[in-house]
PDB file of C-alpha atoms in Angstrom:
ATOM      1  CA  MET A   7      -0.665  15.983-155.488  1.00 43.00           C
ATOM      2  CA  ILE A   8       1.566  17.962-157.821  1.00 43.00           C
ATOM      3  CA  VAL A   9       1.335  21.770-157.873  1.00 42.00           C
ATOM      4  CA  PRO A  10       3.796  24.468-158.905  1.00 38.00           C
ATOM      5  CA  GLY A  11       6.763  24.528-156.561  1.00 40.00           C
ATOM      6  CA  ARG A  12       5.892  21.146-155.091  1.00 42.00           C
ATOM      7  CA  ARG A  13       8.034  18.631-156.898  1.00 39.00           C
ATOM      8  CA  PRO A  14       7.626  15.075-155.656  1.00 44.00           C
ATOM      9  CA  GLU A  15      10.714  13.287-154.502  1.00 43.00           C
ATOM     10  CA  VAL A  16      11.624  10.564-156.943  1.00 42.00           C
ATOM     11  CA  GLU A  17      13.082   7.221-155.928  1.00 43.00           C
ATOM     12  CA  HIS A  18      15.798   7.240-158.509  1.00 42.00           C
ATOM     13  CA  CYS A  19      16.702   8.761-161.829  1.00 39.00           C
ATOM     14  CA  GLU A  20      18.760   7.055-164.487  1.00 42.00           C
ATOM     15  CA  LEU A  21      20.112   9.298-167.231  1.00 37.00           C
ATOM     16  CA  PRO A  22      20.899   7.803-170.640  1.00 41.00           C
ATOM     17  CA  PRO A  23      24.338   8.542-172.102  1.00 41.00           C
ATOM     18  CA  ALA A  24      22.858  11.070-174.507  1.00 40.00           C
ATOM     19  CA  ALA A  25      21.385  13.054-171.616  1.00 39.00           C
ATOM     20  CA  THR A  26      24.759  14.114-170.159  1.00 38.00           C
ATOM     21  CA  HIS A  27      27.814  16.030-171.260  1.00 38.00           C
ATOM     22  CA  ALA A  28      31.065  17.069-169.579  1.00 38.00           C
ATOM     23  CA  ARG A  29      31.672  20.666-168.592  1.00 36.00           C
ATOM     24  CA  GLY A  30      34.903  21.526-166.814  1.00 39.00           C
ATOM     25  CA  GLY A  31      35.387  17.950-165.705  1.00 41.00           C
ATOM     26  CA  ALA A  32      31.848  17.730-164.262  1.00 37.00           C
ATOM     27  CA  ILE A  33      28.960  15.780-165.643  1.00 35.00           C
ATOM     28  CA  VAL A  34      25.998  18.038-166.399  1.00 37.00           C
ATOM     29  CA  ALA A  35      22.545  16.654-167.118  1.00 38.00           C
ATOM     30  CA  ARG A  36      20.558  18.142-169.959  1.00 40.00           C
ATOM     31  CA  GLN A  37      16.868  18.177-169.160  1.00 41.00           C
ATOM     32  CA  ARG A  38      14.695  16.829-171.935  1.00 47.00           C
ATOM     33  CA  PRO A  39      11.695  19.131-172.597  1.00 51.00           C
ATOM     34  CA  PRO A  40       8.367  17.506-171.679  1.00 50.00           C
ATOM     35  CA  ASP A  41       6.156  16.282-174.476  1.00 58.00           C
ATOM     36  CA  ALA A  42       2.626  17.545-175.048  1.00 53.00           C
ATOM     37  CA  GLY A  43       1.056  14.673-173.108  1.00 57.00           C
ATOM     38  CA  THR A  44       3.199  15.385-170.051  1.00 52.00           C
ATOM     39  CA  ARG A  45       2.336  19.103-170.192  1.00 45.00           C
ATOM     40  CA  ARG A  46      -1.387  18.325-170.386  1.00 48.00           C
ATOM     41  CA  GLN A  47      -1.070  15.943-167.460  1.00 56.00           C
ATOM     42  CA  ALA A  48       0.716  18.569-165.366  1.00 47.00           C
ATOM     43  CA  LEU A  49      -1.961  21.172-166.142  1.00 40.00           C
ATOM     44  CA  ARG A  50      -4.673  18.673-165.232  1.00 48.00           C
ATOM     45  CA  ARG A  51      -3.037  18.070-161.866  1.00 49.00           C
ATOM     46  CA  LEU A  52      -2.796  21.844-161.379  1.00 40.00           C
ATOM     47  CA  VAL A  53      -6.534  22.241-161.900  1.00 37.00           C
ATOM     48  CA  GLY A  54      -7.252  19.285-159.617  1.00 43.00           C
ATOM     49  CA  ALA A  55      -4.947  20.589-156.910  1.00 43.00           C
ATOM     50  CA  CYS A  56      -6.247  24.140-156.864  1.00 42.00           C
ATOM     51  CA  GLY A  57      -9.900  23.289-157.463  1.00 41.00           C
ATOM     52  CA  THR A  58     -10.095  26.348-159.718  1.00 35.00           C
ATOM     53  CA  ALA A  59     -11.212  26.749-163.294  1.00 38.00           C
ATOM     54  CA  GLY A  60     -10.146  29.628-165.474  1.00 37.00           C
ATOM     55  CA  PRO A  61      -7.103  31.138-167.134  1.00 35.00           C
ATOM     56  CA  LEU A  62      -3.662  30.001-166.101  1.00 37.00           C
ATOM     57  CA  THR A  63      -3.023  33.302-164.289  1.00 34.00           C
ATOM     58  CA  VAL A  64      -6.059  32.659-162.114  1.00 32.00           C
ATOM     59  CA  LEU A  65      -4.861  29.126-161.399  1.00 37.00           C
ATOM     60  CA  LEU A  66      -1.431  30.339-160.357  1.00 38.00           C
ATOM     61  CA  GLY A  67      -3.007  32.918-158.081  1.00 40.00           C
ATOM     62  CA  ALA A  68      -5.282  30.311-156.522  1.00 41.00           C
ATOM     63  CA  CYS A  69      -2.276  28.112-155.719  1.00 49.00           C
ATOM     64  CA  ALA A  70      -0.312  30.905-154.074  1.00 50.00           C
ATOM     65  CA  GLY A  71       0.323  30.649-150.359  1.00 60.00           C
ATOM     66  CA  PRO A  72       2.286  28.489-147.943  1.00 64.00           C
ATOM     67  CA  PRO A  73       2.422  24.739-148.660  1.00 72.00           C
ATOM     68  CA  ARG A  74      -0.033  22.606-146.694  1.00 78.00           C
ATOM     69  CA  THR A  75       0.594  19.047-145.595  1.00 85.00           C
ATOM     70  CA  ASP A  76      -2.504  16.856-145.797  1.00 87.00           C
ATOM     71  CA  TYR A  77      -3.052  13.658-143.787  1.00 96.00           C
ATOM     72  CA  HIS A  78      -5.527  10.968-144.823  1.00 97.00           C
ATOM     73  CA  LEU A  79      -6.713   7.783-143.140  1.00 96.00           C
ATOM     74  CA  LEU A  80      -7.455   4.468-144.815  1.00 97.00           C
ATOM     75  CA  ARG A  81     -10.994   3.374-143.947  1.00 96.00           C
ATOM     76  CA  ASP A  82     -13.279   0.404-144.436  1.00 95.00           C
ATOM     77  CA  PRO A  83     -16.409   1.824-146.076  1.00 92.00           C
ATOM     78  CA  GLY A  84     -17.855  -1.608-146.791  1.00 80.00           C
ATOM     79  CA  PRO A  85     -21.295  -2.618-145.485  1.00 78.00           C
ATOM     80  CA  ALA A  86     -21.602  -4.505-142.205  1.00 77.00           C
ATOM     81  CA  PRO A  87     -20.746  -8.155-142.932  1.00 78.00           C
ATOM     82  CA  ALA A  88     -23.426 -10.795-142.642  1.00 77.00           C
ATOM     83  CA  PRO A  89     -23.052 -13.199-139.687  1.00 76.00           C
ATOM     84  CA  ALA A  90     -20.955 -16.260-140.519  1.00 77.00           C
ATOM     85  CA  ALA A  91     -22.950 -19.396-141.350  1.00 75.00           C
ATOM     86  CA  VAL A  92     -20.537 -21.558-139.342  1.00 75.00           C
ATOM     87  CA  ARG A  93     -18.759 -20.349-136.212  1.00 82.00           C
ATOM     88  CA  SER A  94     -15.369 -21.794-135.271  1.00 87.00           C
ATOM     89  CA  ASP A  95     -14.430 -22.327-131.624  1.00 91.00           C
ATOM     90  CA  LYS A  96     -10.826 -21.351-132.409  1.00 94.00           C
ATOM     91  CA  VAL A  97      -9.059 -18.071-131.695  1.00 96.00           C
ATOM     92  CA  LEU A  98      -7.625 -16.272-134.714  1.00 97.00           C
ATOM     93  CA  LEU A  99      -4.555 -14.082-134.257  1.00 97.00           C
ATOM     94  CA  LEU A 100      -3.463 -11.489-136.821  1.00 98.00           C
ATOM     95  CA  ALA A 101       0.180 -10.670-137.460  1.00 97.00           C
ATOM     96  CA  SER A 102       1.913  -8.130-139.650  1.00 97.00           C
ATOM     97  CA  GLY A 103       4.284  -9.273-142.366  1.00 96.00           C
ATOM     98  CA  SER A 104       7.108  -7.034-143.557  1.00 94.00           C
ATOM     99  CA  PRO A 105       5.641  -4.689-146.177  1.00 94.00           C
ATOM    100  CA  ALA A 106       7.482  -3.665-149.314  1.00 92.00           C
ATOM    101  CA  SER A 107       9.988  -1.038-148.161  1.00 93.00           C
ATOM    102  CA  LEU A 108       8.651   1.649-150.503  1.00 95.00           C
ATOM    103  CA  TYR A 109       5.259   1.495-148.760  1.00 96.00           C
ATOM    104  CA  ASP A 110       6.543   1.124-145.195  1.00 95.00           C
ATOM    105  CA  THR A 111       6.025   4.823-144.544  1.00 96.00           C
ATOM    106  CA  GLU A 112       3.307   7.430-144.004  1.00 97.00           C
ATOM    107  CA  ARG A 113       4.105   8.998-147.375  1.00 97.00           C
ATOM    108  CA  MET A 114       1.679   8.454-150.238  1.00 97.00           C
ATOM    109  CA  VAL A 115       3.029   6.956-153.454  1.00 97.00           C
ATOM    110  CA  PHE A 116       2.135   7.659-157.079  1.00 96.00           C
ATOM    111  CA  SER A 117       3.333   6.709-160.555  1.00 96.00           C
ATOM    112  CA  VAL A 118       3.370   8.985-163.582  1.00 94.00           C
ATOM    113  CA  ASP A 119       4.340   6.308-166.102  1.00 93.00           C
ATOM    114  CA  GLY A 120       3.015   3.057-164.595  1.00 89.00           C
ATOM    115  CA  SER A 121       6.485   1.677-163.858  1.00 91.00           C
ATOM    116  CA  SER A 122       8.405   4.144-161.674  1.00 95.00           C
ATOM    117  CA  ARG A 123       7.234   5.220-158.211  1.00 96.00           C
ATOM    118  CA  SER A 124       7.471   8.607-156.501  1.00 96.00           C
ATOM    119  CA  TYR A 125       6.310  10.067-153.203  1.00 96.00           C
ATOM    120  CA  PHE A 126       3.720  12.795-152.841  1.00 94.00           C
ATOM    121  CA  GLN A 127       5.466  15.802-151.341  1.00 90.00           C
ATOM    122  CA  PHE A 128       2.540  17.032-149.251  1.00 92.00           C
ATOM    123  CA  GLY A 129       0.214  14.010-149.131  1.00 94.00           C
ATOM    124  CA  TYR A 130       0.597  11.664-146.151  1.00 97.00           C
ATOM    125  CA  TRP A 131      -1.243   8.782-144.529  1.00 98.00           C
ATOM    126  CA  ALA A 132      -2.293   9.528-140.958  1.00 97.00           C
ATOM    127  CA  GLU A 133      -1.178   5.988-140.109  1.00 97.00           C
ATOM    128  CA  ARG A 134       1.096   3.611-141.993  1.00 97.00           C
ATOM    129  CA  PRO A 135      -0.950   1.507-144.439  1.00 97.00           C
ATOM    130  CA  GLN A 136       0.452  -1.820-143.184  1.00 97.00           C
ATOM    131  CA  ARG A 137      -0.633  -1.100-139.614  1.00 97.00           C
ATOM    132  CA  ARG A 138      -3.988   0.233-140.760  1.00 97.00           C
ATOM    133  CA  LEU A 139      -4.560  -2.874-142.898  1.00 98.00           C
ATOM    134  CA  LEU A 140      -4.127  -5.067-139.835  1.00 97.00           C
ATOM    135  CA  GLN A 141      -6.468  -2.965-137.692  1.00 97.00           C
ATOM    136  CA  LEU A 142      -9.251  -2.912-140.276  1.00 97.00           C
ATOM    137  CA  ALA A 143      -8.885  -6.631-140.961  1.00 97.00           C
ATOM    138  CA  GLU A 144      -9.277  -7.320-137.248  1.00 97.00           C
ATOM    139  CA  GLU A 145     -12.429  -5.191-137.069  1.00 96.00           C
ATOM    140  CA  ARG A 146     -13.944  -6.868-140.138  1.00 95.00           C
ATOM    141  CA  LEU A 147     -13.200 -10.412-138.926  1.00 96.00           C
ATOM    142  CA  VAL A 148     -14.557  -9.674-135.447  1.00 95.00           C
ATOM    143  CA  ALA A 149     -17.783  -8.384-137.032  1.00 93.00           C
ATOM    144  CA  THR A 150     -18.326 -11.630-138.964  1.00 92.00           C
ATOM    145  CA  GLY A 151     -18.388 -13.710-135.767  1.00 93.00           C
ATOM    146  CA  ALA A 152     -16.718 -16.582-137.618  1.00 93.00           C
ATOM    147  CA  PHE A 153     -14.257 -17.267-134.779  1.00 95.00           C
ATOM    148  CA  ARG A 154     -14.496 -17.530-131.013  1.00 94.00           C
ATOM    149  CA  ASP A 155     -12.233 -14.522-130.833  1.00 95.00           C
ATOM    150  CA  VAL A 156     -10.040 -12.417-133.124  1.00 97.00           C
ATOM    151  CA  ALA A 157      -7.100 -10.370-131.868  1.00 97.00           C
ATOM    152  CA  LEU A 158      -3.711  -9.045-132.871  1.00 96.00           C
ATOM    153  CA  SER A 159      -0.776 -11.344-132.155  1.00 95.00           C
ATOM    154  CA  THR A 160       0.621  -8.633-129.890  1.00 94.00           C
ATOM    155  CA  ALA A 161      -2.454  -8.757-127.628  1.00 93.00           C
ATOM    156  CA  GLY A 162      -0.873 -11.414-125.406  1.00 90.00           C
ATOM    157  CA  ILE A 163      -3.583 -14.059-125.766  1.00 92.00           C
ATOM    158  CA  ARG A 164      -3.252 -17.615-127.046  1.00 93.00           C
ATOM    159  CA  GLY A 165      -4.656 -18.647-130.380  1.00 94.00           C
ATOM    160  CA  GLU A 166      -4.866 -21.710-132.579  1.00 95.00           C
ATOM    161  CA  LEU A 167      -4.736 -19.884-135.922  1.00 97.00           C
ATOM    162  CA  LEU A 168      -2.381 -17.178-137.187  1.00 97.00           C
ATOM    163  CA  LEU A 169      -3.241 -14.959-140.136  1.00 98.00           C
ATOM    164  CA  THR A 170      -0.317 -12.900-141.470  1.00 98.00           C
ATOM    165  CA  LEU A 171      -1.021  -9.956-143.784  1.00 98.00           C
ATOM    166  CA  ARG A 172       1.646  -8.226-145.862  1.00 98.00           C
ATOM    167  CA  LEU A 173       1.069  -5.058-147.887  1.00 98.00           C
ATOM    168  CA  GLU A 174       2.574  -5.424-151.358  1.00 97.00           C
ATOM    169  CA  SER A 175       1.548  -2.201-153.066  1.00 97.00           C
ATOM    170  CA  LEU A 176      -0.607   0.890-152.597  1.00 98.00           C
ATOM    171  CA  TYR A 177      -0.206   3.740-155.066  1.00 98.00           C
ATOM    172  CA  LEU A 178      -1.969   6.148-157.393  1.00 97.00           C
ATOM    173  CA  ASP A 179      -1.441   5.151-161.020  1.00 96.00           C
ATOM    174  CA  ASP A 180      -1.570   8.548-162.696  1.00 92.00           C
ATOM    175  CA  ALA A 181      -0.538   7.093-166.056  1.00 91.00           C
ATOM    176  CA  ALA A 182      -3.986   5.505-166.432  1.00 88.00           C
ATOM    177  CA  GLU A 183      -6.934   7.542-167.669  1.00 89.00           C
ATOM    178  CA  PRO A 184      -8.821   7.914-165.453  1.00 92.00           C
ATOM    179  CA  GLY A 185      -6.337   7.509-162.600  1.00 94.00           C
ATOM    180  CA  GLN A 186      -6.426   4.284-160.617  1.00 97.00           C
ATOM    181  CA  ALA A 187      -5.734   3.485-156.968  1.00 98.00           C
ATOM    182  CA  ARG A 188      -3.951   0.128-156.965  1.00 98.00           C
ATOM    183  CA  LEU A 189      -3.818  -1.968-153.798  1.00 98.00           C
ATOM    184  CA  ALA A 190      -2.497  -5.483-153.183  1.00 98.00           C
ATOM    185  CA  PHE A 191      -1.668  -7.541-150.111  1.00 98.00           C
ATOM    186  CA  ALA A 192      -0.806 -11.161-149.361  1.00 98.00           C
ATOM    187  CA  ALA A 193      -2.435 -13.361-146.703  1.00 98.00           C
ATOM    188  CA  GLU A 194      -1.096 -16.516-145.100  1.00 98.00           C
ATOM    189  CA  LEU A 195      -3.105 -18.682-142.688  1.00 97.00           C
ATOM    190  CA  VAL A 196      -1.225 -21.048-140.367  1.00 97.00           C
ATOM    191  CA  ASP A 197      -2.270 -23.617-137.782  1.00 95.00           C
ATOM    192  CA  TRP A 198      -0.177 -22.074-135.028  1.00 90.00           C
ATOM    193  CA  ARG A 199      -0.060 -25.112-132.778  1.00 89.00           C
ATOM    194  CA  ALA A 200       0.662 -27.684-135.495  1.00 91.00           C
ATOM    195  CA  ARG A 201       2.960 -25.265-137.372  1.00 91.00           C
ATOM    196  CA  ARG A 202       1.142 -26.127-140.583  1.00 95.00           C
ATOM    197  CA  LEU A 203       0.303 -23.865-143.517  1.00 96.00           C
ATOM    198  CA  LEU A 204      -3.430 -23.932-144.216  1.00 96.00           C
ATOM    199  CA  GLY A 205      -3.625 -21.501-147.092  1.00 96.00           C
ATOM    200  CA  ARG A 206      -1.988 -18.621-148.904  1.00 97.00           C
ATOM    201  CA  ARG A 207      -3.614 -16.060-151.184  1.00 98.00           C
ATOM    202  CA  ARG A 208      -2.955 -12.693-152.813  1.00 98.00           C
ATOM    203  CA  PHE A 209      -5.661 -10.016-152.865  1.00 98.00           C
ATOM    204  CA  ALA A 210      -5.555  -7.172-155.383  1.00 98.00           C
ATOM    205  CA  ARG A 211      -7.969  -4.471-156.449  1.00 98.00           C
ATOM    206  CA  GLU A 212      -7.992  -1.207-158.368  1.00 97.00           C
ATOM    207  CA  ALA A 213     -10.441   1.670-158.063  1.00 97.00           C
ATOM    208  CA  GLU A 214     -11.015   4.768-160.161  1.00 97.00           C
ATOM    209  CA  VAL A 215      -9.698   8.030-158.720  1.00 96.00           C
ATOM    210  CA  ARG A 216     -12.109  10.869-159.430  1.00 90.00           C
ATOM    211  CA  ASP A 217      -9.604  13.711-159.014  1.00 90.00           C
ATOM    212  CA  HIS A 218      -5.844  13.796-159.273  1.00 85.00           C
ATOM    213  CA  ASP A 219      -5.111  14.621-155.651  1.00 91.00           C
ATOM    214  CA  ALA A 220      -4.329  12.930-152.340  1.00 94.00           C
ATOM    215  CA  ALA A 221      -7.876  13.141-150.960  1.00 95.00           C
ATOM    216  CA  ALA A 222      -9.400  11.408-153.981  1.00 96.00           C
ATOM    217  CA  PHE A 223      -6.647   8.782-153.884  1.00 97.00           C
ATOM    218  CA  ALA A 224      -7.339   8.055-150.201  1.00 97.00           C
ATOM    219  CA  ALA A 225     -11.075   7.710-150.870  1.00 97.00           C
ATOM    220  CA  ALA A 226     -10.532   5.335-153.807  1.00 97.00           C
ATOM    221  CA  ALA A 227      -7.970   3.274-151.886  1.00 98.00           C
ATOM    222  CA  SER A 228     -10.398   2.954-148.968  1.00 98.00           C
ATOM    223  CA  GLY A 229     -13.104   1.691-151.302  1.00 97.00           C
ATOM    224  CA  ALA A 230     -10.752  -0.900-152.759  1.00 97.00           C
ATOM    225  CA  LEU A 231      -9.647  -1.966-149.288  1.00 97.00           C
ATOM    226  CA  GLY A 232     -13.242  -2.434-148.138  1.00 96.00           C
ATOM    227  CA  GLU A 233     -13.916  -4.810-151.022  1.00 96.00           C
ATOM    228  CA  LEU A 234     -10.724  -6.772-150.369  1.00 97.00           C
ATOM    229  CA  LEU A 235     -11.506  -7.135-146.678  1.00 96.00           C
ATOM    230  CA  GLY A 236     -14.809  -8.710-147.680  1.00 94.00           C
ATOM    231  CA  GLU A 237     -12.934 -11.179-149.875  1.00 95.00           C
ATOM    232  CA  LEU A 238     -10.470 -11.859-147.059  1.00 96.00           C
ATOM    233  CA  ALA A 239     -13.239 -12.645-144.562  1.00 94.00           C
ATOM    234  CA  ALA A 240     -14.950 -14.928-147.072  1.00 93.00           C
ATOM    235  CA  TRP A 241     -11.667 -16.818-147.621  1.00 95.00           C
ATOM    236  CA  VAL A 242     -10.353 -17.165-144.065  1.00 95.00           C
ATOM    237  CA  ALA A 243     -13.351 -18.858-142.440  1.00 91.00           C
ATOM    238  CA  PRO A 244     -13.798 -21.758-144.912  1.00 91.00           C
ATOM    239  CA  THR A 245     -10.021 -22.231-145.199  1.00 93.00           C
ATOM    240  CA  ALA A 246      -9.766 -22.631-141.447  1.00 91.00           C
ATOM    241  CA  ALA A 247     -12.829 -24.900-141.339  1.00 88.00           C
ATOM    242  CA  ALA A 248     -11.440 -27.183-144.066  1.00 82.00           C
ATOM    243  CA  ALA A 249      -8.361 -27.810-141.942  1.00 75.00           C
ATOM    244  CA  GLY A 250     -10.543 -29.195-139.134  1.00 70.00           C
TER     245      GLY A 250
END
């Protein structure tokens, strides 16, 4: 969420040669004035952040006050899964892969141009998305009843199958109109005892973000995650069954 006085922290900034000049031996950056599209986008975020309609003076007054840090939780809003047609007598363990470093944090990520990435300054996940992905996947797979048991690999029980999930991306694409929550993760299923790869697949989904703020982003991301967990459950069971 971007409001006056709340500049997001940017990963990096590369200045072209024309954007700098020397002054007293120091390199000084000249800031390029924003174009009309960028100004409209900033005003739109201001309205979305303050939830206020009216003249700019009213908007600025509505945004006054101490900054507030908001925490949001990824959820699985999908319907209860139907019972699996075939039930395996194997135990499925879930493990966490190493997520992309940019997303290995509680901080929410957005993009203003579709290519660069920045952090929200006051929007946070209540729990890291990679860890939350694993928890929700476990709950969804347990609910299907497709396996004798499903547990995290850290639970200390033995299993025949190992499913590793790795978060690849989760960010608000603010360059799109309307904004889009973009989520992708990779899954790898292994026969743990035979040390044999059974299948590998990438899951990706985007969902429309109704408002340009952290709460709307969290809601859209949760919707996308619910759909992907359904696809994951539908893929894991037959992949494991085909391996015998």
